[in-house]
PDB file of C-alpha atoms in Angstrom:
ATOM      1  CA  UNK V   1      -7.139   4.627 -15.335  1.00 69.00           C
ATOM      2  CA  UNK V   2      -8.080   3.562 -11.621  1.00 81.00           C
ATOM      3  CA  UNK V   3      -8.148  -0.326 -11.576  1.00 92.00           C
ATOM      4  CA  UNK V   4      -8.727  -0.500  -8.014  1.00 95.00           C
ATOM      5  CA  UNK V   5     -11.859   1.262  -6.539  1.00 95.00           C
ATOM      6  CA  UNK V   6     -13.213   2.081  -2.890  1.00 95.00           C
ATOM      7  CA  UNK V   7     -16.726   3.899  -3.876  1.00 91.00           C
ATOM      8  CA  UNK V   8     -17.146   4.507  -0.262  1.00 94.00           C
ATOM      9  CA  UNK V   9     -14.470   7.319   1.073  1.00 94.00           C
ATOM     10  CA  UNK V  10     -16.032   6.815   4.608  1.00 96.00           C
ATOM     11  CA  UNK V  11     -18.446   4.322   6.708  1.00 97.00           C
ATOM     12  CA  UNK V  12     -19.636   4.548  10.170  1.00 97.00           C
ATOM     13  CA  UNK V  13     -20.928   1.705  12.325  1.00 98.00           C
ATOM     14  CA  UNK V  14     -21.827   0.905  16.007  1.00 97.00           C
ATOM     15  CA  UNK V  15     -19.515  -0.927  18.285  1.00 97.00           C
ATOM     16  CA  UNK V  16     -20.363  -4.532  18.073  1.00 97.00           C
ATOM     17  CA  UNK V  17     -22.122  -4.347  14.679  1.00 97.00           C
ATOM     18  CA  UNK V  18     -20.681  -5.556  11.402  1.00 98.00           C
ATOM     19  CA  UNK V  19     -18.481  -3.598   9.317  1.00 98.00           C
ATOM     20  CA  UNK V  20     -18.638  -4.439   5.621  1.00 98.00           C
ATOM     21  CA  UNK V  21     -15.753  -2.668   3.098  1.00 98.00           C
ATOM     22  CA  UNK V  22     -16.154  -2.860  -0.284  1.00 98.00           C
ATOM     23  CA  UNK V  23     -14.032  -2.918  -3.505  1.00 97.00           C
ATOM     24  CA  UNK V  24     -14.052  -3.449  -7.021  1.00 97.00           C
ATOM     25  CA  UNK V  25     -11.550  -3.930  -9.426  1.00 96.00           C
ATOM     26  CA  UNK V  26     -11.396  -3.989 -13.320  1.00 95.00           C
ATOM     27  CA  UNK V  27      -8.333  -5.978 -13.767  1.00 91.00           C
ATOM     28  CA  UNK V  28      -9.064  -9.565 -14.676  1.00 91.00           C
ATOM     29  CA  UNK V  29      -5.251 -10.542 -14.372  1.00 90.00           C
ATOM     30  CA  UNK V  30      -5.432  -9.688 -10.794  1.00 92.00           C
ATOM     31  CA  UNK V  31      -4.991 -12.941  -8.863  1.00 90.00           C
ATOM     32  CA  UNK V  32      -4.071 -12.143  -5.141  1.00 91.00           C
ATOM     33  CA  UNK V  33      -5.778  -9.515  -2.856  1.00 94.00           C
ATOM     34  CA  UNK V  34      -5.014  -7.822   0.365  1.00 94.00           C
ATOM     35  CA  UNK V  35      -6.385  -5.454   2.985  1.00 97.00           C
ATOM     36  CA  UNK V  36      -4.264  -3.163   4.805  1.00 96.00           C
ATOM     37  CA  UNK V  37      -5.231  -1.007   7.575  1.00 96.00           C
ATOM     38  CA  UNK V  38      -3.741   2.562   8.118  1.00 94.00           C
ATOM     39  CA  UNK V  39      -3.720   4.569  11.348  1.00 93.00           C
ATOM     40  CA  UNK V  40      -2.612   8.439  10.977  1.00 89.00           C
ATOM     41  CA  UNK V  41       1.148   8.865  10.830  1.00 84.00           C
ATOM     42  CA  UNK V  42       1.556   5.239  10.350  1.00 89.00           C
ATOM     43  CA  UNK V  43       2.366   3.007   7.546  1.00 92.00           C
ATOM     44  CA  UNK V  44      -0.288   0.589   6.058  1.00 93.00           C
ATOM     45  CA  UNK V  45      -0.602  -2.600   8.306  1.00 93.00           C
ATOM     46  CA  UNK V  46      -1.493  -5.814   6.626  1.00 93.00           C
ATOM     47  CA  UNK V  47      -4.708  -7.401   7.738  1.00 96.00           C
ATOM     48  CA  UNK V  48      -5.724 -10.374   5.426  1.00 95.00           C
ATOM     49  CA  UNK V  49      -5.330 -11.460   2.211  1.00 93.00           C
ATOM     50  CA  UNK V  50      -7.218 -13.622  -0.376  1.00 94.00           C
ATOM     51  CA  UNK V  51      -5.872 -15.916  -3.631  1.00 92.00           C
ATOM     52  CA  UNK V  52      -8.073 -15.944  -6.660  1.00 92.00           C
ATOM     53  CA  UNK V  53      -8.626 -19.721  -6.216  1.00 93.00           C
ATOM     54  CA  UNK V  54     -10.496 -18.887  -3.276  1.00 94.00           C
ATOM     55  CA  UNK V  55     -13.942 -17.210  -2.405  1.00 95.00           C
ATOM     56  CA  UNK V  56     -13.471 -16.542   1.202  1.00 97.00           C
ATOM     57  CA  UNK V  57     -10.746 -16.188   3.985  1.00 97.00           C
ATOM     58  CA  UNK V  58     -11.177 -15.821   7.333  1.00 97.00           C
ATOM     59  CA  UNK V  59      -8.763 -14.601  10.424  1.00 96.00           C
ATOM     60  CA  UNK V  60     -10.527 -14.078  13.597  1.00 97.00           C
ATOM     61  CA  UNK V  61     -12.837 -10.812  13.438  1.00 97.00           C
ATOM     62  CA  UNK V  62     -11.798 -10.454   9.759  1.00 98.00           C
ATOM     63  CA  UNK V  63     -13.348 -12.125   6.806  1.00 98.00           C
ATOM     64  CA  UNK V  64     -12.429 -11.187   3.160  1.00 98.00           C
ATOM     65  CA  UNK V  65     -14.859 -12.415   0.544  1.00 98.00           C
ATOM     66  CA  UNK V  66     -13.968 -12.705  -3.703  1.00 97.00           C
ATOM     67  CA  UNK V  67     -16.502 -12.760  -6.225  1.00 97.00           C
ATOM     68  CA  UNK V  68     -14.250 -12.972  -9.112  1.00 95.00           C
ATOM     69  CA  UNK V  69     -17.347 -12.980 -11.885  1.00 95.00           C
ATOM     70  CA  UNK V  70     -18.259  -9.434 -10.482  1.00 96.00           C
ATOM     71  CA  UNK V  71     -14.765  -8.609  -9.807  1.00 96.00           C
ATOM     72  CA  UNK V  72     -15.809  -7.326  -6.024  1.00 97.00           C
ATOM     73  CA  UNK V  73     -14.411  -7.936  -2.901  1.00 97.00           C
ATOM     74  CA  UNK V  74     -15.270  -7.225   0.597  1.00 98.00           C
ATOM     75  CA  UNK V  75     -13.729  -6.985   4.205  1.00 98.00           C
ATOM     76  CA  UNK V  76     -16.356  -8.190   6.942  1.00 98.00           C
ATOM     77  CA  UNK V  77     -15.228  -7.320  10.437  1.00 98.00           C
ATOM     78  CA  UNK V  78     -17.126  -8.962  13.195  1.00 97.00           C
ATOM     79  CA  UNK V  79     -17.848  -7.391  16.132  1.00 97.00           C
ATOM     80  CA  UNK V  80     -16.650  -4.076  14.976  1.00 98.00           C
ATOM     81  CA  UNK V  81     -14.287  -2.444  18.243  1.00 97.00           C
ATOM     82  CA  UNK V  82     -13.488   1.242  18.541  1.00 96.00           C
ATOM     83  CA  UNK V  83      -9.927   0.485  17.629  1.00 96.00           C
ATOM     84  CA  UNK V  84     -10.985  -0.882  14.416  1.00 97.00           C
ATOM     85  CA  UNK V  85     -11.229   2.858  13.411  1.00 97.00           C
ATOM     86  CA  UNK V  86      -9.149   3.646  10.562  1.00 97.00           C
ATOM     87  CA  UNK V  87      -8.426   3.805   6.929  1.00 96.00           C
ATOM     88  CA  UNK V  88      -8.898   0.513   5.055  1.00 97.00           C
ATOM     89  CA  UNK V  89      -7.151   0.197   1.502  1.00 96.00           C
ATOM     90  CA  UNK V  90      -7.730  -2.782  -0.741  1.00 96.00           C
ATOM     91  CA  UNK V  91      -4.878  -3.655  -2.914  1.00 95.00           C
ATOM     92  CA  UNK V  92      -4.243  -6.320  -5.855  1.00 94.00           C
ATOM     93  CA  UNK V  93      -1.652  -7.750  -7.648  1.00 90.00           C
ATOM     94  CA  UNK V  94      -1.590  -9.501 -10.968  1.00 85.00           C
ATOM     95  CA  UNK V  95       0.854 -11.869 -12.624  1.00 73.00           C
ATOM     96  CA  UNK V  96       1.472  -9.518 -15.452  1.00 70.00           C
ATOM     97  CA  UNK V  97       1.890  -6.743 -13.274  1.00 67.00           C
ATOM     98  CA  UNK V  98       4.916  -8.441 -11.390  1.00 71.00           C
ATOM     99  CA  UNK V  99       5.181  -7.919  -7.779  1.00 77.00           C
ATOM    100  CA  UNK V 100       3.534  -4.331  -7.695  1.00 86.00           C
ATOM    101  CA  UNK V 101       0.407  -3.732  -5.585  1.00 90.00           C
ATOM    102  CA  UNK V 102      -2.129  -1.606  -6.690  1.00 92.00           C
ATOM    103  CA  UNK V 103      -4.358   0.150  -4.317  1.00 94.00           C
ATOM    104  CA  UNK V 104      -7.859   1.771  -3.986  1.00 94.00           C
ATOM    105  CA  UNK V 105      -8.371   5.102  -2.506  1.00 93.00           C
ATOM    106  CA  UNK V 106      -9.274   3.961   0.847  1.00 94.00           C
ATOM    107  CA  UNK V 107     -12.469   3.918   3.194  1.00 96.00           C
ATOM    108  CA  UNK V 108     -11.969   5.713   6.794  1.00 97.00           C
ATOM    109  CA  UNK V 109     -13.903   3.437   9.134  1.00 98.00           C
ATOM    110  CA  UNK V 110     -15.509   4.839  12.253  1.00 98.00           C
ATOM    111  CA  UNK V 111     -16.601   2.811  14.868  1.00 97.00           C
ATOM    112  CA  UNK V 112     -18.588   4.468  17.547  1.00 96.00           C
ATOM    113  CA  UNK V 113     -18.740   3.001  21.279  1.00 93.00           C
TER     114      UNK V 113
ATOM    115  CA  UNK I   1      14.845  -4.249  13.683  1.00 52.00           C
ATOM    116  CA  UNK I   2      11.964  -5.882  13.442  1.00 78.00           C
ATOM    117  CA  UNK I   3       9.926  -3.949  10.969  1.00 92.00           C
ATOM    118  CA  UNK I   4      10.504  -1.678   8.044  1.00 95.00           C
ATOM    119  CA  UNK I   5      12.151   1.725   9.047  1.00 96.00           C
ATOM    120  CA  UNK I   6      12.346   5.010   7.371  1.00 97.00           C
ATOM    121  CA  UNK I   7      14.001   8.216   7.922  1.00 96.00           C
ATOM    122  CA  UNK I   8      13.534  10.997   8.180  1.00 97.00           C
ATOM    123  CA  UNK I   9      10.071  10.773   9.335  1.00 95.00           C
ATOM    124  CA  UNK I  10       9.466  14.354   8.080  1.00 96.00           C
ATOM    125  CA  UNK I  11      11.225  16.507   5.396  1.00 97.00           C
ATOM    126  CA  UNK I  12      10.449  20.205   4.651  1.00 97.00           C
ATOM    127  CA  UNK I  13      12.482  21.462   1.504  1.00 97.00           C
ATOM    128  CA  UNK I  14      12.392  24.371  -0.825  1.00 97.00           C
ATOM    129  CA  UNK I  15      11.520  23.791  -4.477  1.00 97.00           C
ATOM    130  CA  UNK I  16      14.228  23.151  -6.621  1.00 97.00           C
ATOM    131  CA  UNK I  17      16.193  21.319  -3.852  1.00 97.00           C
ATOM    132  CA  UNK I  18      17.526  17.885  -4.209  1.00 98.00           C
ATOM    133  CA  UNK I  19      16.266  15.260  -1.195  1.00 98.00           C
ATOM    134  CA  UNK I  20      17.236  11.847  -0.231  1.00 98.00           C
ATOM    135  CA  UNK I  21      14.599   9.311   1.603  1.00 98.00           C
ATOM    136  CA  UNK I  22      15.999   6.215   3.136  1.00 97.00           C
ATOM    137  CA  UNK I  23      14.503   2.609   3.714  1.00 97.00           C
ATOM    138  CA  UNK I  24      15.578   0.052   5.906  1.00 96.00           C
ATOM    139  CA  UNK I  25      13.966  -3.472   5.134  1.00 95.00           C
ATOM    140  CA  UNK I  26      12.924  -6.246   7.259  1.00 93.00           C
ATOM    141  CA  UNK I  27      16.083  -8.122   7.636  1.00 91.00           C
ATOM    142  CA  UNK I  28      16.195 -11.150   5.196  1.00 88.00           C
ATOM    143  CA  UNK I  29      13.595  -9.710   2.941  1.00 91.00           C
ATOM    144  CA  UNK I  30      14.842  -9.958  -0.826  1.00 90.00           C
ATOM    145  CA  UNK I  31      11.921  -7.566  -2.263  1.00 92.00           C
ATOM    146  CA  UNK I  32      11.477  -3.780  -1.424  1.00 94.00           C
ATOM    147  CA  UNK I  33       9.110  -1.354  -2.928  1.00 95.00           C
ATOM    148  CA  UNK I  34       8.777   2.291  -2.992  1.00 97.00           C
ATOM    149  CA  UNK I  35       4.949   3.805  -3.230  1.00 96.00           C
ATOM    150  CA  UNK I  36       4.029   7.319  -2.426  1.00 96.00           C
ATOM    151  CA  UNK I  37       0.349   8.770  -0.964  1.00 93.00           C
ATOM    152  CA  UNK I  38      -0.751  12.040  -2.038  1.00 90.00           C
ATOM    153  CA  UNK I  39      -3.375  13.724   0.025  1.00 84.00           C
ATOM    154  CA  UNK I  40      -6.690  12.253  -0.281  1.00 78.00           C
ATOM    155  CA  UNK I  41      -5.205   9.519  -2.522  1.00 82.00           C
ATOM    156  CA  UNK I  42      -4.328   5.815  -2.458  1.00 85.00           C
ATOM    157  CA  UNK I  43      -0.862   4.609  -2.757  1.00 92.00           C
ATOM    158  CA  UNK I  44       0.889   4.862  -6.040  1.00 93.00           C
ATOM    159  CA  UNK I  45       3.602   2.468  -6.850  1.00 94.00           C
ATOM    160  CA  UNK I  46       6.983   3.909  -7.995  1.00 96.00           C
ATOM    161  CA  UNK I  47       9.882   1.414  -8.009  1.00 95.00           C
ATOM    162  CA  UNK I  48      10.488  -2.352  -7.193  1.00 92.00           C
ATOM    163  CA  UNK I  49      13.767  -4.043  -6.457  1.00 93.00           C
ATOM    164  CA  UNK I  50      14.663  -7.739  -6.058  1.00 90.00           C
ATOM    165  CA  UNK I  51      17.997  -7.655  -4.606  1.00 90.00           C
ATOM    166  CA  UNK I  52      20.095  -5.030  -5.868  1.00 90.00           C
ATOM    167  CA  UNK I  53      18.557  -4.500  -9.427  1.00 90.00           C
ATOM    168  CA  UNK I  54      15.023  -2.793 -10.207  1.00 88.00           C
ATOM    169  CA  UNK I  55      13.306  -5.074 -12.701  1.00 85.00           C
ATOM    170  CA  UNK I  56      10.132  -2.335 -12.464  1.00 88.00           C
ATOM    171  CA  UNK I  57      10.964   1.213 -12.084  1.00 90.00           C
ATOM    172  CA  UNK I  58       7.461   1.921 -14.350  1.00 89.00           C
ATOM    173  CA  UNK I  59       5.832   3.934 -11.841  1.00 92.00           C
ATOM    174  CA  UNK I  60       8.881   6.703 -11.200  1.00 95.00           C
ATOM    175  CA  UNK I  61       6.917   9.997 -12.495  1.00 94.00           C
ATOM    176  CA  UNK I  62       9.783  11.594 -13.952  1.00 94.00           C
ATOM    177  CA  UNK I  63      13.557  11.224 -14.366  1.00 95.00           C
ATOM    178  CA  UNK I  64      13.917  13.569 -11.511  1.00 97.00           C
ATOM    179  CA  UNK I  65      13.079  10.236  -9.153  1.00 97.00           C
ATOM    180  CA  UNK I  66      15.788   7.773  -8.972  1.00 96.00           C
ATOM    181  CA  UNK I  67      16.346   4.781  -6.496  1.00 96.00           C
ATOM    182  CA  UNK I  68      19.125   2.659  -5.643  1.00 95.00           C
ATOM    183  CA  UNK I  69      19.803  -0.342  -3.448  1.00 95.00           C
ATOM    184  CA  UNK I  70      22.937  -1.821  -2.007  1.00 88.00           C
ATOM    185  CA  UNK I  71      23.676  -4.954  -0.716  1.00 87.00           C
ATOM    186  CA  UNK I  72      20.610  -6.245  -0.827  1.00 83.00           C
ATOM    187  CA  UNK I  73      19.304  -4.224   2.256  1.00 92.00           C
ATOM    188  CA  UNK I  74      19.045  -0.549   2.472  1.00 95.00           C
ATOM    189  CA  UNK I  75      17.196   1.741  -0.184  1.00 97.00           C
ATOM    190  CA  UNK I  76      17.548   5.070  -1.081  1.00 97.00           C
ATOM    191  CA  UNK I  77      14.939   7.448  -3.145  1.00 98.00           C
ATOM    192  CA  UNK I  78      16.288  10.358  -4.726  1.00 98.00           C
ATOM    193  CA  UNK I  79      14.248  13.418  -5.691  1.00 98.00           C
ATOM    194  CA  UNK I  80      16.386  15.884  -7.821  1.00 98.00           C
ATOM    195  CA  UNK I  81      14.799  19.684  -8.302  1.00 97.00           C
ATOM    196  CA  UNK I  82      11.788  18.816  -6.085  1.00 97.00           C
ATOM    197  CA  UNK I  83       8.416  20.375  -7.179  1.00 97.00           C
ATOM    198  CA  UNK I  84       5.447  21.519  -5.223  1.00 96.00           C
ATOM    199  CA  UNK I  85       3.569  18.363  -6.599  1.00 95.00           C
ATOM    200  CA  UNK I  86       6.089  16.072  -4.981  1.00 96.00           C
ATOM    201  CA  UNK I  87       4.567  16.611  -1.746  1.00 96.00           C
ATOM    202  CA  UNK I  88       3.486  13.355  -0.551  1.00 96.00           C
ATOM    203  CA  UNK I  89       4.052  10.575   2.117  1.00 96.00           C
ATOM    204  CA  UNK I  90       6.773   8.335   0.604  1.00 97.00           C
ATOM    205  CA  UNK I  91       6.163   4.853   1.806  1.00 97.00           C
ATOM    206  CA  UNK I  92       8.582   1.655   1.577  1.00 97.00           C
ATOM    207  CA  UNK I  93       7.838  -1.767   1.544  1.00 95.00           C
ATOM    208  CA  UNK I  94       9.542  -5.111   1.999  1.00 94.00           C
ATOM    209  CA  UNK I  95       8.743  -8.472   1.224  1.00 90.00           C
ATOM    210  CA  UNK I  96      10.255 -12.225   0.988  1.00 86.00           C
ATOM    211  CA  UNK I  97       8.232 -13.568  -2.074  1.00 73.00           C
ATOM    212  CA  UNK I  98       7.194 -16.946  -1.754  1.00 70.00           C
ATOM    213  CA  UNK I  99       5.129 -18.966  -4.356  1.00 58.00           C
ATOM    214  CA  UNK I 100       1.627 -17.700  -4.380  1.00 56.00           C
ATOM    215  CA  UNK I 101       1.961 -14.941  -1.897  1.00 64.00           C
ATOM    216  CA  UNK I 102       4.106 -11.684  -1.599  1.00 72.00           C
ATOM    217  CA  UNK I 103       2.807  -9.874   1.580  1.00 84.00           C
ATOM    218  CA  UNK I 104       4.490  -6.385   1.459  1.00 89.00           C
ATOM    219  CA  UNK I 105       5.150  -4.910   5.067  1.00 92.00           C
ATOM    220  CA  UNK I 106       5.287  -1.364   5.152  1.00 95.00           C
ATOM    221  CA  UNK I 107       7.484   1.410   6.986  1.00 96.00           C
ATOM    222  CA  UNK I 108       5.590   4.477   8.932  1.00 95.00           C
ATOM    223  CA  UNK I 109       6.592   6.803   5.674  1.00 96.00           C
ATOM    224  CA  UNK I 110       8.506   9.699   5.260  1.00 97.00           C
ATOM    225  CA  UNK I 111       6.212  12.869   4.821  1.00 96.00           C
ATOM    226  CA  UNK I 112       7.877  15.143   2.547  1.00 97.00           C
ATOM    227  CA  UNK I 113       6.570  19.011   1.938  1.00 97.00           C
ATOM    228  CA  UNK I 114       8.188  21.008  -0.919  1.00 97.00           C
ATOM    229  CA  UNK I 115       7.329  24.609  -0.469  1.00 95.00           C
TER     230      UNK I 115
END
């Protein structure tokens, strides 16, 4: 039972353009969502989060949008830079599941110079 | 240290042997988590500690897996009688839970290979 899904295993964009990474979830009890970035041979690095009481959170080049009715969130990176090339994981936490995070499978983003 | 540290970074073992993986959380973080990532998969939750107690160990895949945390700091994940399907990257994270938010910070992981 995959409660958090990232349907695109990979995404390729040109430097300077927008990168949009998508994530869908099925558990309506999820109330807090996070995006992590992971480089090879390193642990995931926290990027940005959003609470279910909001529909948008922005931090510099990164913006996360949450559509609760569609159970969908997205991460926008503008402008994309080659250093953004990494695997991006969407994660969710619900008040019924305690503190554990449920992760998607990840999306490999490649930003081409 | 400034971040979560894990040791060893790599571990190769033979099927049937026991292994111990160590995690040093960020100083002051009361919550500690173990996850694992198998090849091509997302991160899978294993166990959660609050202080020295483990209120959620529901992700441990079998009774060959156990974990402990002492002094509210260092944690050890032990896998007994390792199997090839245990091969994965084992990741530790820590956090300082606050009302409404609980950002988990990850270590670099231990890559376990069972031959």
